[in-house]
JSON list of C-alpha atoms and ligand atoms in Angstrom, two decimals:
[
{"chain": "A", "resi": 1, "resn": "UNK", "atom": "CA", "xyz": [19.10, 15.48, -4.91]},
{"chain": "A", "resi": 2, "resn": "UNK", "atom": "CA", "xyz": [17.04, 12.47, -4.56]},
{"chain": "A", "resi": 3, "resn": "UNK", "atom": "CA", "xyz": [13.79, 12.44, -2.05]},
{"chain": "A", "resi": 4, "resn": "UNK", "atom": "CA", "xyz": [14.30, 10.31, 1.26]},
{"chain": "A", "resi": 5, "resn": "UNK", "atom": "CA", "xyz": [12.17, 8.87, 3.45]},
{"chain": "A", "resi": 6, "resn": "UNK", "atom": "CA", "xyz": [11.79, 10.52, 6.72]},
{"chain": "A", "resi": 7, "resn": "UNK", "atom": "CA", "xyz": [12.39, 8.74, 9.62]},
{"chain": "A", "resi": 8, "resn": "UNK", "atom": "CA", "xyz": [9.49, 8.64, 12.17]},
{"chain": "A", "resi": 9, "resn": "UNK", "atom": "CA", "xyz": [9.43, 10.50, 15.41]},
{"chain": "A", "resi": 10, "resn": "UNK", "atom": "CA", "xyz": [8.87, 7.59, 17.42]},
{"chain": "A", "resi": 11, "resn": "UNK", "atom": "CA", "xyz": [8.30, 3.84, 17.43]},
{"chain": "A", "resi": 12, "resn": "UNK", "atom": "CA", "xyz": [6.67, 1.98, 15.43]},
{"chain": "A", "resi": 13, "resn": "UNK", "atom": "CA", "xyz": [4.66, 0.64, 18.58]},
{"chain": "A", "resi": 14, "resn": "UNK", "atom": "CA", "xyz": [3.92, 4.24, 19.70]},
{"chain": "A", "resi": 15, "resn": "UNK", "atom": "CA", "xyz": [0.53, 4.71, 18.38]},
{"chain": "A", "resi": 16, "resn": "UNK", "atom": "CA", "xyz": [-1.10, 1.27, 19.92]},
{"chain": "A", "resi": 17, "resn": "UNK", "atom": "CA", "xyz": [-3.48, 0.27, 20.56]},
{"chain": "A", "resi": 18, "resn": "UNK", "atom": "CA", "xyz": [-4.98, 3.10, 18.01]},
{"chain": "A", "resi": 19, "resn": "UNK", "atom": "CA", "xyz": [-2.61, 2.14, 15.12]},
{"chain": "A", "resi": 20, "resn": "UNK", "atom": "CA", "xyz": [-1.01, -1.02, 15.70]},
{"chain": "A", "resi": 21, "resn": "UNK", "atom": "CA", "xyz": [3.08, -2.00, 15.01]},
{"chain": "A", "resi": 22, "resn": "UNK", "atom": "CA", "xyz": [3.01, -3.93, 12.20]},
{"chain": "A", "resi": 23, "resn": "UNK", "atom": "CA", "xyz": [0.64, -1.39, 10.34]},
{"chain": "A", "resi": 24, "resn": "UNK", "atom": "CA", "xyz": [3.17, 1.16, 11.29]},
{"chain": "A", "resi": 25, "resn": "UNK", "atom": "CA", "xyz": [6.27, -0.31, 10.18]},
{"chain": "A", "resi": 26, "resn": "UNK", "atom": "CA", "xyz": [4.83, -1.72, 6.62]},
{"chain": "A", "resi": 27, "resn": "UNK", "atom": "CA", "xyz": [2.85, 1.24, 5.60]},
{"chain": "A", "resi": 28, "resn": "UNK", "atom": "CA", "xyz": [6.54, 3.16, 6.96]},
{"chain": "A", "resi": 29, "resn": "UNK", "atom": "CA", "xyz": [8.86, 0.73, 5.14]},
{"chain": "A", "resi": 30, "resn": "UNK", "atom": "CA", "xyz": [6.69, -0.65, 2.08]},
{"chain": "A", "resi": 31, "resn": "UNK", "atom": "CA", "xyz": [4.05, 1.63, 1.04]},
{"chain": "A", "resi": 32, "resn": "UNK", "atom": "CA", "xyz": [6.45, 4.87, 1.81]},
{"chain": "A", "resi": 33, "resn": "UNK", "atom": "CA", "xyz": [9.46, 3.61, 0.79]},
{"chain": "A", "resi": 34, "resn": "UNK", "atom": "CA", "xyz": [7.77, 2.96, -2.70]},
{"chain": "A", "resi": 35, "resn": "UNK", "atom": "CA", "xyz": [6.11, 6.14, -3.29]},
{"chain": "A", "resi": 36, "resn": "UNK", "atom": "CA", "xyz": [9.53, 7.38, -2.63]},
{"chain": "A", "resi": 37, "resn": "UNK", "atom": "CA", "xyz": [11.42, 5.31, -4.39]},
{"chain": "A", "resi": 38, "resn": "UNK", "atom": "CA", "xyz": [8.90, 5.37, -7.67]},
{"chain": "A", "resi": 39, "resn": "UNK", "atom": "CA", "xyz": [9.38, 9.45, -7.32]},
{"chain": "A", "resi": 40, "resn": "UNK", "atom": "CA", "xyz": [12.87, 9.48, -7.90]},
{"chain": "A", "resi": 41, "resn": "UNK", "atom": "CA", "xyz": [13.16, 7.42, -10.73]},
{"chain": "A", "resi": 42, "resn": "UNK", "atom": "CA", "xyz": [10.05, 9.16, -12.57]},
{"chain": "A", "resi": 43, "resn": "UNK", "atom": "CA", "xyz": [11.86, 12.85, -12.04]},
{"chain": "A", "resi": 44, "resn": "UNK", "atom": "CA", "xyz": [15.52, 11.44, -13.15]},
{"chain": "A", "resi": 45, "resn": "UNK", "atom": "CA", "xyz": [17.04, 13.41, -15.32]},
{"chain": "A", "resi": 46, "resn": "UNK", "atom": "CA", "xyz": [14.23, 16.20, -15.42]},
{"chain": "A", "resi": 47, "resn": "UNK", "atom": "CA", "xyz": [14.22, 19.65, -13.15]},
{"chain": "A", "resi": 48, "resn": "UNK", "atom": "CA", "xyz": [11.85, 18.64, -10.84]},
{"chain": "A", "resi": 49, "resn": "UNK", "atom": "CA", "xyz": [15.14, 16.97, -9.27]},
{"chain": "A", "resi": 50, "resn": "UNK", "atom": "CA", "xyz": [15.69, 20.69, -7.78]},
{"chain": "A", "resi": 51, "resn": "UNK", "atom": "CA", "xyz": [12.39, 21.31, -6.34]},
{"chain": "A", "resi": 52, "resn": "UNK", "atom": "CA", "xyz": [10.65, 20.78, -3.29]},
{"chain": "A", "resi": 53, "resn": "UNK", "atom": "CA", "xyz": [8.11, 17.83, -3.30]},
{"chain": "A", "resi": 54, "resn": "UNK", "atom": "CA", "xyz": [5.58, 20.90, -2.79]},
{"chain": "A", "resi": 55, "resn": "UNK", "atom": "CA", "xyz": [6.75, 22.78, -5.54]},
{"chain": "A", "resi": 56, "resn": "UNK", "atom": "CA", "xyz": [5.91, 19.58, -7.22]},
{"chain": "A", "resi": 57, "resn": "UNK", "atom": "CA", "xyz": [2.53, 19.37, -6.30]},
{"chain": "A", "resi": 58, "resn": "UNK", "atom": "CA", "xyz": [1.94, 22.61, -6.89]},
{"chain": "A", "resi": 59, "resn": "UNK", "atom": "CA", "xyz": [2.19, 22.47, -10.68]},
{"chain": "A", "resi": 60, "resn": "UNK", "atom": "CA", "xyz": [1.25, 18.44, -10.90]},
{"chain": "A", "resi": 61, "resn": "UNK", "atom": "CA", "xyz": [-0.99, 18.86, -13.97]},
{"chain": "A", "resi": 62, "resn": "UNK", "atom": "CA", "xyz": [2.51, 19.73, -15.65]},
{"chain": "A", "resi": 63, "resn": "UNK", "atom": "CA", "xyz": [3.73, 15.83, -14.77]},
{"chain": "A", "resi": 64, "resn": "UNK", "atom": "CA", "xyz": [3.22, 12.19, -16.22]},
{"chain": "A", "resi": 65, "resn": "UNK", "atom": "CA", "xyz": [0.98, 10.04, -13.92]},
{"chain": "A", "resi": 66, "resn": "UNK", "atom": "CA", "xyz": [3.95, 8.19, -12.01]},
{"chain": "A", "resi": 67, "resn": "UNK", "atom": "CA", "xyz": [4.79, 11.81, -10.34]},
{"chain": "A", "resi": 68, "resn": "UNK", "atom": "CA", "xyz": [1.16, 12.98, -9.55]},
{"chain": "A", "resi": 69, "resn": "UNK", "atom": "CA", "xyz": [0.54, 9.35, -7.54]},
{"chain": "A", "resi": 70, "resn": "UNK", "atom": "CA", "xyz": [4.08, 8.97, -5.90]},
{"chain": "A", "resi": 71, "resn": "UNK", "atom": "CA", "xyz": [4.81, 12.76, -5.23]},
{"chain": "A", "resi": 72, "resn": "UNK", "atom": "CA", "xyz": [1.54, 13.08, -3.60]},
{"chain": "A", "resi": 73, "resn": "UNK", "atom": "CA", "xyz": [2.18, 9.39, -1.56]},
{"chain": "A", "resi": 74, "resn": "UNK", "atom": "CA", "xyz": [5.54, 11.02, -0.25]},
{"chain": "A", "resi": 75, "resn": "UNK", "atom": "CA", "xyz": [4.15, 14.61, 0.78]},
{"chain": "A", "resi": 76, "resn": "UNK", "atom": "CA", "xyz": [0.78, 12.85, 2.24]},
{"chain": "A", "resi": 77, "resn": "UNK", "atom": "CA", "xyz": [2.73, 10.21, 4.04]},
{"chain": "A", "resi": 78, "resn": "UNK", "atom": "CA", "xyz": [5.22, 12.71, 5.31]},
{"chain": "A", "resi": 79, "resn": "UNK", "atom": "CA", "xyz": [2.90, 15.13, 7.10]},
{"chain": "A", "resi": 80, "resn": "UNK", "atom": "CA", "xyz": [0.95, 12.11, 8.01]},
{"chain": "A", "resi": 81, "resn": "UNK", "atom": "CA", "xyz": [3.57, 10.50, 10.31]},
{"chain": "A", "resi": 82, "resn": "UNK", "atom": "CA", "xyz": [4.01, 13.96, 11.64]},
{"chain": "A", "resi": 83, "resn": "UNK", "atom": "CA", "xyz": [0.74, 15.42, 12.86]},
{"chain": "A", "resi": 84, "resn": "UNK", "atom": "CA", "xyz": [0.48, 11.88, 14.55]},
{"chain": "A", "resi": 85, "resn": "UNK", "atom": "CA", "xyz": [2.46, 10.45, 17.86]},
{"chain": "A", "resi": 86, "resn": "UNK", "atom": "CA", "xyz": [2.07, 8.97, 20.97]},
{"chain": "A", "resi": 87, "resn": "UNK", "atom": "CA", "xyz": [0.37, 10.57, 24.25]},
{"chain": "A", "resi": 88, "resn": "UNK", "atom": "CA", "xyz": [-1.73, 12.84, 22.21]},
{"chain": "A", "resi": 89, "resn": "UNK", "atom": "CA", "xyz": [-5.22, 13.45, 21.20]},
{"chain": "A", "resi": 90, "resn": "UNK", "atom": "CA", "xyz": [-7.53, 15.77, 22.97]},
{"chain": "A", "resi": 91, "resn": "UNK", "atom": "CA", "xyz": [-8.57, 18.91, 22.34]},
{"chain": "A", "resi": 92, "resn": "UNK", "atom": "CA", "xyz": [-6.71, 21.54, 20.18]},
{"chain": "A", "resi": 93, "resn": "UNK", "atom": "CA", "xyz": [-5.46, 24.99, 22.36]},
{"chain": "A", "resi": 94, "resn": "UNK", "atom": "CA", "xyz": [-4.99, 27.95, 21.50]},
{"chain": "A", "resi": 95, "resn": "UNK", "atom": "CA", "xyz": [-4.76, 29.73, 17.77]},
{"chain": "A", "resi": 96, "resn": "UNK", "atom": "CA", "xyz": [-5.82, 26.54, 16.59]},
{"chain": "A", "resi": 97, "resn": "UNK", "atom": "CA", "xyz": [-9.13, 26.01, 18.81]},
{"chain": "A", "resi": 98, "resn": "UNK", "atom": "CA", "xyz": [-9.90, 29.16, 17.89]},
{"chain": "A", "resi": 99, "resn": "UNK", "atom": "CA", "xyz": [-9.63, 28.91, 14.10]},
{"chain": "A", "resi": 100, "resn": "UNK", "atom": "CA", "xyz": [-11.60, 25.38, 14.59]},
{"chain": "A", "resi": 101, "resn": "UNK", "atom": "CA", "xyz": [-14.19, 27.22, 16.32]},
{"chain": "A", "resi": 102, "resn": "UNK", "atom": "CA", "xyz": [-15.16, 30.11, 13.76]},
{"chain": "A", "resi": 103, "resn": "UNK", "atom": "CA", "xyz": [-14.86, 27.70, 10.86]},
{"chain": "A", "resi": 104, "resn": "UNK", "atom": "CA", "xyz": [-16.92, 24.76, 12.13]},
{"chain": "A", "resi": 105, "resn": "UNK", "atom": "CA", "xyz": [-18.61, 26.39, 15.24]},
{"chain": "A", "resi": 106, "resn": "UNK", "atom": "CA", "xyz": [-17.19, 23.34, 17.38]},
{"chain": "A", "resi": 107, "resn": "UNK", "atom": "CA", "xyz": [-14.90, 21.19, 18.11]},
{"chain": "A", "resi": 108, "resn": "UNK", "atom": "CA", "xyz": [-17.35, 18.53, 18.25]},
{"chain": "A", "resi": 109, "resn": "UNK", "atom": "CA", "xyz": [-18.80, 19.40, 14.92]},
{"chain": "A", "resi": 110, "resn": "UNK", "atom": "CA", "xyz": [-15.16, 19.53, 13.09]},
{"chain": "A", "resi": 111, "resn": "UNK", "atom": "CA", "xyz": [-14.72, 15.89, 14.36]},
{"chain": "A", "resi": 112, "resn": "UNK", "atom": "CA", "xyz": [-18.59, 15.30, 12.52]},
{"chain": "A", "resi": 113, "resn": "UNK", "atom": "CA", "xyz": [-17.31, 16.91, 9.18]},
{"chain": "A", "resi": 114, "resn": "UNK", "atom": "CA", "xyz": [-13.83, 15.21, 8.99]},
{"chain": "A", "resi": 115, "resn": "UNK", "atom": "CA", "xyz": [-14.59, 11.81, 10.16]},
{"chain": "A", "resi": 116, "resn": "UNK", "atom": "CA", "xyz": [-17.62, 11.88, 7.40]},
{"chain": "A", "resi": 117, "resn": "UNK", "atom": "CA", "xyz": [-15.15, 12.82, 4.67]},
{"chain": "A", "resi": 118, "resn": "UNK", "atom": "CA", "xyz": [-13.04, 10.06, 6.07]},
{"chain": "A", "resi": 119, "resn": "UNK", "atom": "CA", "xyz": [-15.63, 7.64, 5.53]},
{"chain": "A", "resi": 120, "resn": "UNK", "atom": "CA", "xyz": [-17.24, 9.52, 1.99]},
{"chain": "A", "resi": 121, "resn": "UNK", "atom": "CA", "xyz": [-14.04, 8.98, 0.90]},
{"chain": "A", "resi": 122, "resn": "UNK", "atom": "CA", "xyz": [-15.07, 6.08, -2.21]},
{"chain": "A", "resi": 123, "resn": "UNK", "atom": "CA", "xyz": [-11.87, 3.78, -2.25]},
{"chain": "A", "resi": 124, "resn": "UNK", "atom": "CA", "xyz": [-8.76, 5.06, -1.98]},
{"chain": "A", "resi": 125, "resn": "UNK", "atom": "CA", "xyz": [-7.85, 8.98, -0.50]},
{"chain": "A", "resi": 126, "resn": "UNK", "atom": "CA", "xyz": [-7.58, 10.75, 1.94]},
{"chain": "A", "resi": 127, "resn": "UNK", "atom": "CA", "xyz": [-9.25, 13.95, 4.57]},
{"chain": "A", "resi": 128, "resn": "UNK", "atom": "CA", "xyz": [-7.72, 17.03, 5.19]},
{"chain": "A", "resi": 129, "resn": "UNK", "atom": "CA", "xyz": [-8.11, 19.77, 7.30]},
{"chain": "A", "resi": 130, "resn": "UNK", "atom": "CA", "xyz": [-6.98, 22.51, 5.16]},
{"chain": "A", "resi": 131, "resn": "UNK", "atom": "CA", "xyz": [-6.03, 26.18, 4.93]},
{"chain": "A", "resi": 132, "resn": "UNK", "atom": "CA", "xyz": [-8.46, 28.03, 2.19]},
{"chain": "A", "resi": 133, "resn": "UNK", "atom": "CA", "xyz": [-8.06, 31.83, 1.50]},
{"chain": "A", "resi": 134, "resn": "UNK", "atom": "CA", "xyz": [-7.39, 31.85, 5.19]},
{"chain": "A", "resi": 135, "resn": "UNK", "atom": "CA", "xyz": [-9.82, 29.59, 6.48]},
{"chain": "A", "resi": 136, "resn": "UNK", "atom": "CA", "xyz": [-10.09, 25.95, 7.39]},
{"chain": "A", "resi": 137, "resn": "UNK", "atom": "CA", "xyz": [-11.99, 23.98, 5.85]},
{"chain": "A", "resi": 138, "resn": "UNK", "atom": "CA", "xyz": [-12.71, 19.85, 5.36]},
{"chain": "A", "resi": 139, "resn": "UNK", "atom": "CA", "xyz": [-12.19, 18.48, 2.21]},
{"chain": "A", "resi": 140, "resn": "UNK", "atom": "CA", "xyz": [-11.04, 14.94, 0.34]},
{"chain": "A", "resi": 141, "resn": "UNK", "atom": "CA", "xyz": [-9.18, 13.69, -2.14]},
{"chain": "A", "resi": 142, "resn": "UNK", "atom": "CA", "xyz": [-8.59, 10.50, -4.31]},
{"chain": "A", "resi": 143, "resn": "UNK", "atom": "CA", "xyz": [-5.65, 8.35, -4.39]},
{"chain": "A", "resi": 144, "resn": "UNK", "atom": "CA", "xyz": [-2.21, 10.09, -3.60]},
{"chain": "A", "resi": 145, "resn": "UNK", "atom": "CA", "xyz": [-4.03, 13.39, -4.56]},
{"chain": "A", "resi": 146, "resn": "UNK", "atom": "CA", "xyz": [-3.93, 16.43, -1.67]},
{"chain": "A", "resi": 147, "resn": "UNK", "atom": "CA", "xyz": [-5.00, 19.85, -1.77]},
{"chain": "A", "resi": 148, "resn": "UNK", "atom": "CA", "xyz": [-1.41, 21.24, -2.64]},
{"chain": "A", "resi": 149, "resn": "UNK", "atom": "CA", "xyz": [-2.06, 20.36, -6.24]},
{"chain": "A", "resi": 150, "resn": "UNK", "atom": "CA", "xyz": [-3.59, 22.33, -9.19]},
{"chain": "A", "resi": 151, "resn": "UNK", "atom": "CA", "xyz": [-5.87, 19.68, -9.85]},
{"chain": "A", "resi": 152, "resn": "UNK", "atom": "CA", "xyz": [-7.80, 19.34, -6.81]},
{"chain": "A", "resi": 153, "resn": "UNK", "atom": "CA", "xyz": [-11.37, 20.15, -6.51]},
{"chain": "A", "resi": 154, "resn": "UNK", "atom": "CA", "xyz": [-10.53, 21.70, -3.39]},
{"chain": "A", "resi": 155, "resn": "UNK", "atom": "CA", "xyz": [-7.39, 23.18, -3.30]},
{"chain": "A", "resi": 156, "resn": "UNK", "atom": "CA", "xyz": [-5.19, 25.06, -0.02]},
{"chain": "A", "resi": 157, "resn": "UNK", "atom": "CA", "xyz": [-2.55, 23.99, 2.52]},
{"chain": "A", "resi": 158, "resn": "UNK", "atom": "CA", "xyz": [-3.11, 21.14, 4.15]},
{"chain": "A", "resi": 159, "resn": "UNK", "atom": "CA", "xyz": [-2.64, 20.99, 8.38]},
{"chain": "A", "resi": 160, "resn": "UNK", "atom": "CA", "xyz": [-3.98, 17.61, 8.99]},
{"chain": "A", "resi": 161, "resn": "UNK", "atom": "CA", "xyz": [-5.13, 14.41, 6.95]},
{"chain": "A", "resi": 162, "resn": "UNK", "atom": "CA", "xyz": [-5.93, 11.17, 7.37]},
{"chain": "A", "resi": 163, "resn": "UNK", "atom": "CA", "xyz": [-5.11, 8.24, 5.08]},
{"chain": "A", "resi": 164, "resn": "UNK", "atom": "CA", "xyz": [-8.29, 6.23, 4.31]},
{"chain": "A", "resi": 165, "resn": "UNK", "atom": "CA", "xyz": [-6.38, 3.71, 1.75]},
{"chain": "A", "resi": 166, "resn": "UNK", "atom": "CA", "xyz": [-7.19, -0.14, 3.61]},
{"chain": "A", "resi": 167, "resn": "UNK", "atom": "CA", "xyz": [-3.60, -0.41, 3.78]},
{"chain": "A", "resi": 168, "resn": "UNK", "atom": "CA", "xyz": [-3.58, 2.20, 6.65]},
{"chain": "A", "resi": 169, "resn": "UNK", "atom": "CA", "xyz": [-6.03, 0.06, 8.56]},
{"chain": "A", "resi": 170, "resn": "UNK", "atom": "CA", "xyz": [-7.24, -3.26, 6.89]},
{"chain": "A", "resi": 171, "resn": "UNK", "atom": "CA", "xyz": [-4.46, -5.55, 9.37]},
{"chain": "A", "resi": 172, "resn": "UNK", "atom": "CA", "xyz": [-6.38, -4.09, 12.17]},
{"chain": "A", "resi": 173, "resn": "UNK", "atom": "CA", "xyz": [-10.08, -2.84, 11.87]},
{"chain": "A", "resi": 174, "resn": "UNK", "atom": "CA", "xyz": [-10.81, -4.82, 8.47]},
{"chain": "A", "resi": 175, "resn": "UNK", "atom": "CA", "xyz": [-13.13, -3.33, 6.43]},
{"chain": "A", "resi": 176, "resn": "UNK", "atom": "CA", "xyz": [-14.81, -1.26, 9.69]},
{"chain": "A", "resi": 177, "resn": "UNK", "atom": "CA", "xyz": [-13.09, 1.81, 8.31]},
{"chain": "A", "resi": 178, "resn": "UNK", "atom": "CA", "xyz": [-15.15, 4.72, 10.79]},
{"chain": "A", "resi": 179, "resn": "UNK", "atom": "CA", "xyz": [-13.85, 2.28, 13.94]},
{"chain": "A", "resi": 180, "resn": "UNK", "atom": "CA", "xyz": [-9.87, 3.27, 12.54]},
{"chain": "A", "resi": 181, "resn": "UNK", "atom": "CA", "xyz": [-11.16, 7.30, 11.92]},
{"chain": "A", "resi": 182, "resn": "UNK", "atom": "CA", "xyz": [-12.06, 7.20, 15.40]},
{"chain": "A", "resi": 183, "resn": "UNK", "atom": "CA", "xyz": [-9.11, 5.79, 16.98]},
{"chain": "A", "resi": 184, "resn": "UNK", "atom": "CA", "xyz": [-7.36, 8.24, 15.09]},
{"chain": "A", "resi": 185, "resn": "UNK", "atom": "CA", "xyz": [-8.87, 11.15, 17.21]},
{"chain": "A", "resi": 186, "resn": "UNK", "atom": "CA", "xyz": [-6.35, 9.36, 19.87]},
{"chain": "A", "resi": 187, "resn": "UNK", "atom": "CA", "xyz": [-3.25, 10.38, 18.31]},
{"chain": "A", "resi": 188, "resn": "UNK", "atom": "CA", "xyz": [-3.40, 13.16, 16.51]},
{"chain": "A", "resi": 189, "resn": "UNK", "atom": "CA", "xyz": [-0.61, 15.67, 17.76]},
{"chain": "A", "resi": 190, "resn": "UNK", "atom": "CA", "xyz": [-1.92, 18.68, 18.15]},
{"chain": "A", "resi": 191, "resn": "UNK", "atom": "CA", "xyz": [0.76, 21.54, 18.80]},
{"chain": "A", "resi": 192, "resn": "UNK", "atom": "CA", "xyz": [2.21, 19.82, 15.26]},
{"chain": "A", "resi": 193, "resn": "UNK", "atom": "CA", "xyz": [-1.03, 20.48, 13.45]},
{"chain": "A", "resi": 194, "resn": "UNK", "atom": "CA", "xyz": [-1.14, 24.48, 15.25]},
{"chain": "A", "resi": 195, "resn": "UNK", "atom": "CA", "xyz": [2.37, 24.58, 14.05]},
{"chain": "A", "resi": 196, "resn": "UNK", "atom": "CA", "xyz": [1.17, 23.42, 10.53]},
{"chain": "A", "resi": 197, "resn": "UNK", "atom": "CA", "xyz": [-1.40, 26.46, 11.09]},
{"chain": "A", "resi": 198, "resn": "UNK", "atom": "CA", "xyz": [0.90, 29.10, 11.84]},
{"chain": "A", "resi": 199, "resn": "UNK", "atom": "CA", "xyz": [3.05, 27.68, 8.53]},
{"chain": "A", "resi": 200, "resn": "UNK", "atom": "CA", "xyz": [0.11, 27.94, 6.14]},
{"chain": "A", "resi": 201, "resn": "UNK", "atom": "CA", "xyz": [-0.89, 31.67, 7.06]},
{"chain": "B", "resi": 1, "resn": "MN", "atom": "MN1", "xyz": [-0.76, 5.11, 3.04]}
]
């Protein structure tokens, strides 16, 4: 069973003016689309054909290269379009708001901690909001890498990231990077990333 890639939740115009269309539908149908397509053809023939893409990740030190940068491109890029959508942003309820609060002691300083791993971020990678023995916690990673994998420096679930590659971005905000993490405060779907949450625990 080969993977796919998931169709979006909404339009590809949705997210403006935070995350413009044509951003959307190349990073969608290009940079996806590869990672996805690159996957299949480096597990063909092998096992990992039967597993789940986090399964995969899970034991990535056990792959070649080709699977560690596109299996982590098609499990990034999938939760990715999910904890994202139009007519959201705020505030997190809740479980959620709650969990935010004991880890980080606000909302407000969260947002500090995540948009400064956004922006630490050298080159490629991404920022997480993760689940760790329990508890969340803000973290990075390098190229297609994510917290699922044996090889992070930080490992645990991930319930929210934000790709900081230019291609998520550069059509738009250019180089001004921090201007894109803030706009992504604007649609960041909350009662996906709660449900992410009550998945990881
Ligand atoms: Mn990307």
């Amino acid at each position: 069973m080969a993977f796919e890639l998931p169709k979006l939740a909404y339009a590809y115009n949705a997210l403006e003016p935070h995350i413009d269309a044509r951003t959307m539908e190349i990073h969608h149908t290009k940079h996806h689309q590869a990672y996805v397509t690159n996957l299949n053809n480096a597990i063909a023939g092998t096992d990992a054909e039967k597993l789940s893409i986090e399964e995969i990740c899970k034991n990535i030190s056990k792959y070649p290269m080709p699977v560690r940068n596109n299996g982590g491109g098609h499990y990034n890029h999938s939760m990715f379009w999910n904890i994202m959508g139009p007519n959201a942003g705020g505030e997190p309820t809740g479980e959620l708001a709650t969990a935010i609060n004991t880890a980080f002691g606000t909302f407000a300083e969260f947002k500090t901690q995540f948009a400064n791993a956004a922006a630490t971020r050298f080159g490629s990678g991404w920022a997480w909001l993760i689940v760790k023995d329990g508890k969340l916690v803000v973290s990075s990673t390098p190229n297609q890498d994510n917290p699922l994998m044996d090889v992070a420096e930080v490992k645990g679930t991930p319930i929210l990231g934000i790709d900081v590659w230019e291609h998520a971005y550069y059509l738009h905000y250019q180089n001004r990077r921090p201007d894109y993490v803030s706009a992504f405060w604007s649609v960041i779907n909350w009662n996906q990333v709660a449900a992410n949450l009550k998945a990881a625990k």
